[in-house]
Tab-separated table of C-alpha atoms in Angstrom:
chain	number	residue	atom	x	y	z
E	19	MET	CA	0.072	-0.277	-0.012
E	20	ARG	CA	1.404	3.311	-1.001
E	21	TRP	CA	-0.905	6.298	-1.211
E	22	GLY	CA	-0.128	8.757	-4.254
E	23	MET	CA	-1.905	11.693	-5.858
E	24	LEU	CA	-2.243	12.167	-9.529
E	25	VAL	CA	-3.141	15.662	-10.873
E	26	ASP	CA	-4.401	16.243	-14.533
E	27	LEU	CA	-3.177	19.706	-15.068
E	28	ARG	CA	-5.377	19.296	-18.518
E	29	LYS	CA	-8.127	20.036	-16.303
E	30	CYS	CA	-7.009	22.280	-13.433
E	31	VAL	CA	-8.218	25.915	-14.030
E	32	GLY	CA	-6.019	27.565	-11.237
E	33	CYS	CA	-9.478	28.292	-9.201
E	34	HIS	CA	-7.012	27.499	-5.727
E	35	ALA	CA	-10.125	25.771	-4.319
E	36	CYS	CA	-7.852	22.925	-3.116
E	37	THR	CA	-5.762	25.632	-1.336
E	38	VAL	CA	-8.829	26.928	0.470
E	39	ALA	CA	-10.324	23.674	1.118
E	40	CYS	CA	-6.947	22.714	2.672
E	41	GLN	CA	-6.298	25.820	4.618
E	42	ASN	CA	-10.013	25.102	6.033
E	43	VAL	CA	-9.679	21.387	7.239
E	44	ASN	CA	-6.276	22.121	8.763
E	45	GLY	CA	-7.080	25.516	10.364
E	46	LEU	CA	-4.192	27.400	8.546
E	47	ASP	CA	-3.524	31.039	8.444
E	48	PHE	CA	-4.755	32.937	5.006
E	49	ALA	CA	-0.847	32.970	3.861
E	50	ASP	CA	-0.218	29.411	4.843
E	51	LYS	CA	-0.455	27.012	1.808
E	52	TRP	CA	0.076	23.476	2.217
E	53	THR	CA	-0.574	23.303	-1.640
E	54	LYS	CA	0.164	26.062	-3.544
E	55	VAL	CA	-0.882	26.769	-7.142
E	56	LEU	CA	1.578	27.440	-9.665
E	57	ARG	CA	0.975	29.283	-12.962
E	58	VAL	CA	3.143	27.777	-15.751
E	59	GLY	CA	3.532	29.663	-18.911
E	60	PRO	CA	2.664	31.327	-21.488
E	61	ILE	CA	4.599	28.894	-23.411
E	62	GLY	CA	5.501	28.738	-26.937
E	63	LYS	CA	5.544	31.437	-29.614
E	64	TYR	CA	2.712	33.975	-30.543
E	65	PRO	CA	0.158	33.077	-31.568
E	66	ASN	CA	0.584	29.407	-30.536
E	67	LEU	CA	0.599	30.152	-26.799
E	68	THR	CA	-0.523	27.969	-24.119
E	69	GLY	CA	-0.080	27.727	-20.216
E	70	TYR	CA	-1.495	25.598	-17.382
E	71	PHE	CA	-1.959	25.517	-13.595
E	72	MET	CA	0.005	23.256	-11.474
E	73	PRO	CA	-0.776	22.278	-7.584
E	74	VAL	CA	1.877	21.562	-5.462
E	75	PRO	CA	1.552	19.961	-2.274
E	76	CYS	CA	3.906	17.557	-0.407
E	77	MET	CA	5.203	14.964	-2.614
E	78	HIS	CA	5.571	12.241	0.006
E	79	CYS	CA	8.484	11.135	-1.396
E	80	GLU	CA	9.565	7.536	-1.391
E	81	ASP	CA	13.117	8.585	-0.729
E	82	ALA	CA	12.448	11.906	1.175
E	83	PRO	CA	15.471	14.182	1.811
E	84	CYS	CA	13.327	15.687	4.529
E	85	VAL	CA	13.161	12.202	6.382
E	86	GLU	CA	16.815	11.383	5.613
E	87	GLY	CA	17.961	14.916	6.894
E	88	CYS	CA	15.713	15.429	10.103
E	89	PRO	CA	18.138	15.344	12.951
E	90	THR	CA	15.598	14.565	15.591
E	91	GLY	CA	13.429	11.840	13.862
E	92	ALA	CA	10.504	14.406	13.709
E	93	SER	CA	9.918	13.599	10.033
E	94	PHE	CA	8.812	10.309	9.265
E	95	LYS	CA	7.522	7.787	6.363
E	96	ARG	CA	4.697	5.684	7.149
E	97	LYS	CA	4.240	2.501	5.792
E	98	ASP	CA	1.432	3.437	3.600
E	99	GLY	CA	4.119	6.047	2.141
E	100	ILE	CA	2.750	9.330	3.796
E	101	VAL	CA	5.647	11.481	5.213
E	102	LEU	CA	4.386	13.303	8.536
E	103	VAL	CA	6.159	15.594	10.909
E	104	ASP	CA	5.787	14.670	14.531
E	105	GLU	CA	4.981	17.863	16.455
E	106	ASN	CA	6.565	16.650	19.532
E	107	LYS	CA	9.878	16.065	18.260
E	108	CYS	CA	9.961	18.642	15.796
E	109	ILE	CA	12.473	21.300	17.140
E	110	GLY	CA	12.404	24.077	14.407
E	111	CYS	CA	15.567	23.653	13.134
E	112	LYS	CA	14.292	24.097	9.405
E	113	PHE	CA	16.992	21.796	8.192
E	114	CYS	CA	13.882	19.967	6.336
E	115	MET	CA	12.925	23.259	4.658
E	116	VAL	CA	16.479	23.615	3.156
E	117	VAL	CA	16.837	20.141	2.074
E	118	CYS	CA	13.201	19.795	0.479
E	119	PRO	CA	13.695	20.038	-3.338
E	120	TYR	CA	9.703	21.033	-3.651
E	121	GLY	CA	9.738	24.141	-1.223
E	122	VAL	CA	6.244	22.905	0.490
E	123	ARG	CA	7.109	22.904	4.006
E	124	LEU	CA	6.147	25.619	6.149
E	125	TYR	CA	7.489	27.049	9.342
E	126	ASN	CA	4.912	27.608	11.834
E	127	GLU	CA	6.123	30.820	13.618
E	128	LYS	CA	3.711	30.353	16.535
E	129	LYS	CA	4.167	26.944	17.276
E	130	GLY	CA	8.127	26.930	16.415
E	131	ILE	CA	7.839	23.913	14.222
E	132	VAL	CA	7.604	22.783	10.547
E	133	GLU	CA	4.504	21.665	9.022
E	134	LYS	CA	2.970	20.398	5.757
E	135	CYS	CA	0.764	18.486	3.909
E	136	VAL	CA	-0.479	15.477	6.067
E	137	MET	CA	-2.390	14.005	2.709
E	138	CYS	CA	-5.387	14.088	5.033
E	139	HIS	CA	-4.126	10.569	6.563
E	140	GLU	CA	-7.235	10.472	8.948
E	141	ARG	CA	-9.734	11.012	6.362
E	142	LEU	CA	-8.030	8.269	4.278
E	143	GLU	CA	-8.066	5.799	7.444
E	144	ASN	CA	-11.630	6.631	7.487
E	145	GLY	CA	-12.234	5.516	3.799
E	146	GLU	CA	-12.924	9.224	2.664
E	147	THR	CA	-10.393	11.018	0.310
E	148	THR	CA	-8.099	13.804	0.669
E	149	ARG	CA	-10.079	16.851	1.190
E	150	CYS	CA	-8.329	18.886	-1.944
E	151	THR	CA	-9.366	15.699	-4.183
E	152	GLU	CA	-12.972	16.073	-2.703
E	153	THR	CA	-13.155	19.754	-3.242
E	154	CYS	CA	-11.918	19.649	-6.892
E	155	GLN	CA	-14.842	20.801	-8.847
E	156	LEU	CA	-13.079	19.757	-12.191
E	157	LYS	CA	-11.992	16.517	-10.932
E	158	ALA	CA	-8.428	17.191	-11.637
E	159	ARG	CA	-7.252	15.257	-8.556
E	160	TYR	CA	-7.267	11.499	-7.865
E	161	CYS	CA	-5.867	9.894	-4.693
E	162	GLY	CA	-5.313	6.209	-4.415
E	163	ASP	CA	-2.912	3.280	-4.147
E	164	LEU	CA	0.172	3.698	-6.085
E	165	ASP	CA	1.052	-0.138	-5.407
E	166	ASP	CA	-2.275	-1.517	-6.788
E	167	PRO	CA	-1.808	-1.923	-10.564
E	168	ASN	CA	-5.779	-1.879	-10.960
E	169	SER	CA	-6.458	1.372	-8.840
E	170	GLU	CA	-7.801	4.070	-10.980
E	171	ILE	CA	-4.768	6.315	-10.240
E	172	SER	CA	-2.218	3.628	-11.249
E	173	ILE	CA	-4.372	2.895	-14.477
E	174	LEU	CA	-4.362	6.886	-15.186
E	175	ILE	CA	-0.754	7.255	-14.593
E	176	ALA	CA	0.161	4.277	-16.932
E	177	ARG	CA	-2.529	5.304	-19.657
E	178	ASN	CA	-1.609	9.294	-19.580
E	179	ASN	CA	2.171	8.642	-19.052
E	180	ALA	CA	1.980	10.824	-16.155
E	181	LYS	CA	5.199	12.136	-14.512
E	182	PRO	CA	6.307	13.294	-11.110
E	183	LEU	CA	7.987	16.526	-10.549
E	184	HIS	CA	11.862	16.644	-10.973
E	185	PRO	CA	12.227	12.906	-10.998
E	186	GLU	CA	15.916	13.563	-11.802
E	187	LEU	CA	16.445	14.330	-8.008
E	188	GLY	CA	15.784	10.508	-7.212
E	189	THR	CA	13.297	11.482	-4.688
E	190	GLU	CA	10.455	9.090	-6.054
E	191	PRO	CA	7.370	11.654	-5.501
E	192	SER	CA	4.243	9.922	-5.042
E	193	VAL	CA	2.540	12.902	-6.770
E	194	TYR	CA	2.213	12.466	-10.351
E	195	TYR	CA	1.066	14.973	-13.067
E	196	ILE	CA	-0.531	14.625	-16.369
E	197	ILE	CA	0.962	17.521	-18.009
E	198	PRO	CA	-0.945	19.076	-21.178
X	9	MET	CA	11.348	31.073	-7.593
X	10	GLU	CA	13.912	31.706	-4.764
X	11	THR	CA	16.163	34.587	-5.135
X	12	ARG	CA	18.264	33.218	-2.208
X	13	GLN	CA	18.137	30.424	0.178
X	14	GLU	CA	16.280	32.042	3.255
X	15	TYR	CA	15.755	29.411	5.678
X	16	TRP	CA	19.414	28.949	6.889
X	17	GLU	CA	21.092	32.590	7.007
X	18	GLY	CA	22.846	34.850	9.781
X	19	LEU	CA	22.856	33.014	12.865
X	20	ALA	CA	23.399	29.831	10.819
X	21	ALA	CA	26.274	31.098	9.111
X	22	VAL	CA	27.939	32.295	12.311
X	23	SER	CA	27.200	28.738	14.054
X	24	PHE	CA	29.017	27.126	11.011
X	25	PHE	CA	31.892	29.843	11.330
X	26	LEU	CA	32.426	29.595	14.963
X	27	VAL	CA	32.553	25.966	15.141
X	28	ALA	CA	34.701	25.441	12.096
X	29	THR	CA	36.898	28.153	13.389
X	30	GLY	CA	36.897	26.632	17.143
X	31	ALA	CA	37.731	23.325	15.684
X	32	MET	CA	40.578	24.368	13.212
X	33	MET	CA	42.080	26.625	15.896
X	34	PHE	CA	42.162	23.475	18.237
X	35	LEU	CA	43.795	21.447	15.391
X	36	VAL	CA	46.419	24.065	14.676
X	37	LEU	CA	47.295	24.290	18.610
X	38	ALA	CA	47.504	20.728	18.991
X	39	ALA	CA	49.391	20.111	16.008
X	40	LEU	CA	52.004	22.643	17.442
X	41	ASP	CA	51.879	20.599	20.787
X	42	LEU	CA	52.583	17.410	18.848
X	43	LEU	CA	55.352	18.980	17.026
X	44	GLY	CA	57.230	19.914	20.129
X	45	ALA	CA	56.645	23.499	19.765
X	46	GLN	CA	57.476	25.442	23.042
X	47	ALA	CA	55.120	28.080	22.648
X	48	ALA	CA	52.481	25.498	22.803
X	49	LEU	CA	53.007	24.852	26.516
X	50	ASP	CA	52.144	28.715	27.187
X	51	ILE	CA	49.258	29.366	24.784
X	52	ASN	CA	47.349	26.130	24.301
X	53	GLY	CA	45.607	25.965	27.912
X	54	TRP	CA	44.022	29.467	27.326
X	55	GLY	CA	43.768	28.802	23.338
X	56	SER	CA	41.947	25.544	23.454
X	57	LEU	CA	39.514	26.868	26.066
X	58	ALA	CA	38.987	29.741	23.448
X	59	ALA	CA	38.256	27.140	21.034
X	60	LEU	CA	36.063	25.381	22.897
X	61	VAL	CA	34.076	28.821	23.689
X	62	MET	CA	33.880	29.682	20.218
X	63	ALA	CA	32.265	26.472	19.219
X	64	ALA	CA	30.042	26.506	22.331
X	65	ILE	CA	28.891	30.088	21.183
X	66	GLY	CA	28.291	28.497	17.686
X	67	GLY	CA	26.382	25.582	19.017
X	68	LEU	CA	24.301	28.292	21.137
X	69	CYS	CA	23.386	30.114	17.684
X	70	LEU	CA	21.956	27.102	16.122
X	71	MET	CA	19.941	26.592	19.349
X	72	VAL	CA	18.888	30.377	19.134
X	73	GLU	CA	17.790	29.565	15.496
X	74	ALA	CA	15.739	26.568	16.353
X	75	GLY	CA	11.814	27.512	16.874
X	76	ASN	CA	11.567	24.957	20.000
X	77	LYS	CA	14.453	25.616	21.978
X	78	ALA	CA	13.336	23.517	24.965
X	79	LYS	CA	13.706	20.348	22.893
X	80	ALA	CA	16.910	21.297	21.340
X	81	TYR	CA	18.426	18.102	22.791
X	82	LEU	CA	16.775	16.113	20.613
X	83	ILE	CA	19.052	17.100	17.922
X	84	VAL	CA	21.225	14.102	18.615
X	85	ALA	CA	18.419	11.688	18.509
X	86	ASN	CA	18.772	10.701	15.005
X	87	PRO	CA	22.453	9.734	14.102
X	88	ALA	CA	21.553	8.607	10.484
X	89	SER	CA	21.056	12.258	9.534
X	90	MET	CA	24.051	14.469	8.867
X	91	ALA	CA	22.504	17.288	11.050
X	92	SER	CA	22.516	14.971	13.817
X	93	ARG	CA	25.933	13.621	13.026
X	94	ASN	CA	27.344	17.496	12.831
X	95	ALA	CA	25.822	18.056	16.528
X	96	ILE	CA	27.419	14.937	17.719
X	97	MET	CA	30.903	15.902	16.536
X	98	MET	CA	30.625	19.520	17.739
X	99	THR	CA	29.731	18.147	21.288
X	100	LEU	CA	32.663	15.290	20.886
X	101	PHE	CA	35.165	18.363	19.814
X	102	MET	CA	34.060	20.439	22.742
X	103	GLY	CA	34.498	17.886	25.253
X	104	LEU	CA	37.554	16.775	23.839
X	105	ALA	CA	39.068	20.536	23.759
X	106	PHE	CA	37.997	20.847	27.598
X	107	VAL	CA	39.889	17.972	28.595
X	108	TYR	CA	42.950	18.793	26.499
X	109	ALA	CA	42.842	22.464	27.888
X	110	THR	CA	43.028	20.712	31.423
X	111	PHE	CA	46.893	19.705	30.860
X	112	PHE	CA	47.780	23.242	30.751
X	113	PHE	CA	47.042	24.560	34.251
X	114	ALA	CA	49.110	23.998	36.938
X	115	PHE	CA	46.413	23.256	39.682
X	116	ILE	CA	45.065	20.185	37.792
X	117	PRO	CA	46.739	16.845	39.090
X	118	TRP	CA	47.502	15.523	35.523
X	119	VAL	CA	49.424	17.991	33.990
X	120	GLY	CA	52.541	16.005	33.641
X	121	TRP	CA	50.572	13.083	31.849
X	122	ASN	CA	52.361	14.235	28.396
X	123	TYR	CA	51.608	10.624	26.464
X	124	VAL	CA	47.747	11.059	27.595
X	125	ARG	CA	47.945	14.591	26.312
X	126	ALA	CA	49.233	13.551	23.219
X	127	LEU	CA	46.428	10.949	23.119
X	128	VAL	CA	43.871	13.703	23.699
X	129	ALA	CA	45.335	15.939	21.088
X	130	VAL	CA	45.354	13.348	18.444
X	131	VAL	CA	41.738	12.193	18.914
X	132	GLY	CA	40.735	15.866	19.290
X	133	ILE	CA	42.373	16.683	15.855
X	134	ILE	CA	40.177	13.814	14.391
X	135	ALA	CA	37.012	15.255	15.950
X	136	ALA	CA	38.149	18.862	15.177
X	137	LEU	CA	38.436	17.801	11.324
X	138	LEU	CA	35.085	15.924	11.327
X	139	ALA	CA	33.306	18.806	13.091
X	140	VAL	CA	34.687	20.906	9.954
X	141	ILE	CA	33.796	17.928	7.245
X	142	VAL	CA	30.192	16.946	8.461
X	143	PRO	CA	28.772	20.329	7.886
X	144	ALA	CA	29.833	20.205	4.054
X	145	LEU	CA	28.218	16.880	3.736
X	146	GLU	CA	25.076	18.083	5.582
X	147	LEU	CA	24.732	20.830	3.084
X	148	GLY	CA	25.392	18.373	0.168
X	149	GLU	CA	22.316	16.466	1.371
X	150	SER	CA	20.067	19.261	-0.412
X	151	ARG	CA	19.519	17.365	-3.857
X	152	GLY	CA	17.657	20.841	-4.756
X	153	ARG	CA	20.299	23.091	-4.216
X	154	GLY	CA	23.088	22.014	-6.765
X	155	PHE	CA	25.309	24.936	-5.599
X	156	TRP	CA	26.028	22.939	-2.377
X	157	ASN	CA	28.469	19.949	-3.629
X	158	ALA	CA	29.719	17.843	-0.805
X	159	SER	CA	32.738	16.686	-2.576
X	160	GLY	CA	33.635	20.246	-3.641
X	161	LEU	CA	32.654	21.876	-0.637
X	162	ILE	CA	34.662	19.707	2.065
X	163	PRO	CA	38.169	20.938	0.409
X	164	VAL	CA	36.867	24.576	0.501
X	165	PHE	CA	35.485	24.293	4.218
X	166	ILE	CA	39.047	22.612	5.353
X	167	ILE	CA	40.941	25.516	3.839
X	168	THR	CA	38.712	28.301	4.913
X	169	SER	CA	38.561	26.898	8.348
X	170	LEU	CA	42.563	26.457	8.477
X	171	ALA	CA	42.788	30.157	7.657
X	172	SER	CA	40.610	31.348	10.217
X	173	GLY	CA	41.446	29.117	12.740
X	174	THR	CA	45.272	29.962	12.243
X	175	GLY	CA	44.235	33.380	12.338
X	176	ALA	CA	42.389	32.846	15.743
X	177	VAL	CA	45.680	31.383	17.027
X	178	LEU	CA	47.608	34.196	16.102
X	179	ILE	CA	45.408	36.574	17.850
X	180	VAL	CA	45.623	34.563	20.817
X	181	ALA	CA	49.340	34.222	20.574
X	182	ALA	CA	49.541	38.117	20.154
X	183	VAL	CA	47.304	38.983	23.038
X	184	MET	CA	49.212	36.731	25.319
X	185	GLY	CA	52.570	38.159	24.038
X	186	PHE	CA	53.921	35.536	22.093
X	187	ALA	CA	53.782	36.999	18.734
X	188	GLN	CA	57.633	37.087	18.205
X	189	ASP	CA	58.013	33.229	19.341
X	190	PRO	CA	59.483	31.291	16.471
X	191	ALA	CA	56.773	28.916	16.253
X	192	ILE	CA	54.391	31.780	15.993
X	193	ALA	CA	56.213	33.213	13.123
X	194	ILE	CA	56.131	29.725	11.137
X	195	LEU	CA	52.666	29.751	11.899
X	196	ASP	CA	52.356	33.233	10.255
X	197	ARG	CA	53.863	31.919	7.322
X	198	ALA	CA	51.802	28.989	7.309
X	199	LEU	CA	48.717	31.444	7.385
X	200	PHE	CA	50.215	33.049	4.042
X	201	VAL	CA	49.997	29.604	2.417
X	202	PHE	CA	46.324	28.869	3.690
X	203	LEU	CA	45.280	32.256	2.122
X	204	ILE	CA	46.752	31.309	-1.115
X	205	LEU	CA	45.095	27.927	-1.170
X	206	GLN	CA	41.982	29.984	0.015
X	207	LEU	CA	42.076	32.367	-2.791
X	208	ILE	CA	42.377	29.163	-5.164
X	209	THR	CA	39.690	26.971	-3.666
X	210	VAL	CA	36.906	29.334	-3.280
X	211	LEU	CA	37.273	31.191	-6.505
X	212	GLY	CA	37.649	27.911	-8.298
X	213	TYR	CA	34.786	26.381	-6.493
X	214	VAL	CA	32.326	29.268	-7.526
X	215	LYS	CA	33.944	29.554	-11.000
X	216	GLY	CA	33.531	25.705	-11.248
X	217	MET	CA	29.669	26.269	-10.504
X	218	LYS	CA	29.199	28.765	-12.906
X	219	ASN	CA	29.951	26.283	-15.514
X	220	SER	CA	27.967	23.691	-13.796
X	221	GLY	CA	25.011	21.386	-15.446
X	222	ALA	CA	22.485	22.674	-12.938
X	223	ILE	CA	20.985	25.867	-13.796
X	224	GLU	CA	20.365	26.675	-10.119
X	225	ALA	CA	24.122	26.274	-9.318
X	226	ARG	CA	25.031	28.371	-12.322
X	227	THR	CA	22.464	31.244	-11.139
X	228	ALA	CA	24.015	30.828	-7.516
X	229	ALA	CA	27.769	31.330	-8.974
X	230	ARG	CA	26.399	34.096	-11.082
X	231	ASN	CA	25.044	35.987	-8.179
X	232	ILE	CA	28.050	35.806	-6.177
X	233	LEU	CA	30.177	36.709	-8.782
X	234	GLU	CA	28.377	39.513	-10.510
X	235	GLY	CA	25.077	39.652	-9.177
X	236	GLU	CA	23.526	40.516	-5.388
X	237	PHE	CA	26.403	39.103	-3.247
X	238	LYS	CA	29.205	40.372	-5.595
X	239	THR	CA	30.110	43.384	-3.043
X	240	SER	CA	30.258	41.366	0.033
X	241	PHE	CA	31.888	38.272	-2.149
X	242	TRP	CA	34.682	40.434	-3.558
X	243	GLY	CA	34.853	42.953	-0.912
X	244	CYS	CA	35.001	40.716	2.289
X	245	VAL	CA	36.019	37.564	1.186
X	246	ILE	CA	38.672	38.105	-1.440
X	247	VAL	CA	40.175	41.643	-0.821
X	248	ALA	CA	39.528	42.132	2.973
X	249	GLY	CA	39.641	38.654	4.015
X	250	THR	CA	42.135	37.258	1.700
X	251	ILE	CA	44.303	39.454	-0.420
X	252	VAL	CA	44.899	42.247	2.211
X	253	PRO	CA	46.073	39.855	4.862
X	254	MET	CA	48.529	38.380	2.508
X	255	VAL	CA	49.778	41.872	1.861
X	256	LEU	CA	50.156	42.390	5.494
X	257	PHE	CA	52.133	39.425	5.797
X	258	PHE	CA	55.335	41.223	5.431
X	259	SER	CA	54.686	43.204	8.621
X	260	SER	CA	55.505	40.997	11.686
X	261	SER	CA	54.478	43.532	14.548
X	262	PRO	CA	51.779	42.182	16.929
X	263	ALA	CA	49.289	44.966	16.272
X	264	VAL	CA	49.563	44.180	12.427
X	265	ILE	CA	49.378	40.320	13.198
X	266	ILE	CA	46.193	41.047	14.997
X	267	VAL	CA	44.471	43.389	12.276
X	268	LYS	CA	45.298	40.736	9.584
X	269	SER	CA	43.881	37.881	11.673
X	270	VAL	CA	40.720	40.065	12.447
X	271	LEU	CA	40.260	40.368	8.716
X	272	VAL	CA	40.865	36.741	8.111
X	273	LEU	CA	37.868	36.091	10.570
X	274	VAL	CA	35.512	38.558	9.029
X	275	GLY	CA	36.352	37.030	5.585
X	276	GLY	CA	35.496	33.866	7.057
X	277	VAL	CA	32.178	34.828	8.077
X	278	CYS	CA	31.071	36.664	5.178
X	279	PHE	CA	32.235	33.422	2.840
X	280	ARG	CA	29.919	31.009	5.091
X	281	ASN	CA	27.049	33.618	4.677
X	282	ILE	CA	27.359	34.073	1.290
X	283	PHE	CA	27.853	30.147	0.529
X	284	LEU	CA	24.888	29.696	2.797
X	285	ALA	CA	22.216	32.184	1.211
X	286	ALA	CA	23.382	31.645	-2.551
X	287	ALA	CA	22.292	28.436	-2.889
X	288	ILE	CA	18.846	28.621	-4.395
X	289	ARG	CA	16.526	25.664	-5.170
X	290	LYS	CA	15.914	24.241	-8.401
X	291	ALA	CA	12.834	26.151	-9.597
X	292	LEU	CA	9.559	24.405	-10.028
X	293	PRO	CA	7.453	25.050	-13.342
X	294	GLY	CA	6.000	28.261	-12.949
X	295	GLU	CA	7.230	29.319	-9.727
X	296	ASP	CA	8.593	32.574	-11.112
X	297	ASN	CA	5.114	33.416	-11.908
X	298	GLU	CA	3.813	32.873	-8.386
X	299	TRP	CA	1.099	35.464	-7.969
X	300	VAL	CA	1.300	36.636	-4.754
X	301	SER	CA	4.301	36.042	-2.426
X	302	ARG	CA	3.707	34.592	1.237
X	303	GLU	CA	4.508	38.468	2.292
X	304	GLU	CA	2.088	39.786	0.094
X	305	ALA	CA	-0.718	37.505	1.172
X	306	ALA	CA	-0.088	38.426	4.807
X	307	HIS	CA	-0.239	41.995	4.044
X	308	LEU	CA	-3.449	41.537	2.338
X	309	ALA	CA	-4.735	39.420	5.155
X	310	ILE	CA	-3.903	42.459	7.602
X	311	SER	CA	-5.746	44.646	5.181
X	312	LEU	CA	-8.964	42.656	5.108
X	313	GLU	CA	-9.146	42.273	8.832
X	314	LYS	CA	-8.760	45.906	9.052
X	315	ARG	CA	-11.228	46.804	6.757
X	316	TRP	CA	-13.667	43.998	8.414
X	317	GLN	CA	-13.313	45.852	11.778
X	318	GLU	CA	-14.006	49.329	10.191
X	319	LYS	CA	-17.320	47.823	8.657
X	320	LYS	CA	-18.131	46.058	12.162
X	321	GLU	CA	-17.597	49.098	13.854
X	322	TRP	CA	-19.638	50.722	11.443
X	323	LEU	CA	-22.743	48.547	11.429
X	324	TYR	CA	-22.206	47.730	15.356
X	325	PRO	CA	-21.085	51.021	16.711
X	326	SER	CA	-19.428	50.331	20.282
X	327	LYS	CA	-20.717	52.434	23.027
């Protein structure tokens, strides 16, 4: 079992609903985003221009540099592939933020610890899907088991030749993208 | 897109500098002792304590940088991580520096145990070297920051730390009145050699990164050589921290020794600050188009809150 996500960038319109839903369910401040939405483009030469939007949550890497680098063991990877931060162990040294190649970790000034997307693990344990997947009006997000070749997410990844971000870094992210 | 690495700056750079300088200061002192220099017997006690204090202040700087200071002791809890190993090496080195220093104070019973002192010096030298090398490996763990290449950073860190450690020893010797001692004169010449090596390795590293295959490493090197960091790099690290002390080599008065050593230390701090701040992360697609920055969003939130409070006051005036 390895939880993963797939974002179909052909469908995403950059409405930021996933960002807001995530902020809502996790009680985050207005400026704190565990899922940021980047605007890519315009790409190409006029008049043949294109562009798309790219939501970027924590990649829950299989070979996570944050887990490897955390001096206290606060950042850890569960058996189901979800990378979490143990609030009781985090000392807020920010080394995980330095080593994360995706810039998806945030420092919580009030708590003095580092936080990030938790892939709504409690919801997943209760048989629900992640809040960002649920809220996406255009059904651009999918969440499922990457280890199961018959799961919807695995089939879509294979069929659309979906790719993770910066695969050359060897982090083996669990978030894939169907790029237009 | 990042324009600078902003998670570890200022205090982290000072911490890296102080620990590395303290460690190499100890290494130089212990080497003088092992080589049988007479001056070592006079300056190594206080010198080792000064090295210990520098490293301890460096450790404290890291603690201040941490958000949850009460649990800072947990930093050694995961020895598999380089950051944890760095803290362990730092602690080990400080312990050995303290034990070594005790061999030079007459009221300590084991003052005459020269073999034990030599053993502590050798183990301390190894720990000091590791305390300088491990931070380079730690930075090298950042896969998305191509500017930090551990295999290249190790010699650069060793050379720059040797230069600043030797400078610190010269300051201690000059303050204690041993500036004209033959061993200190040799050390002064060694500093000249270390500064030449520093010039070659630091410039070589940055110039090498300018031709690197990773775009973020090339951008970082360009920012250092001709961008945001050019004034502090050329002004502080190269001219004030390396070339001017080399020119001052030709005078051996205690005042000049202190001035040039202080310049080497200033160059050392600037070097670490620049090397930490310049290492930008590999950009994500579209990251340079991010609509609002974190600061802008926070500013907008404050403005909205203020406006809501004004509306509330208008709708429900307080009595």
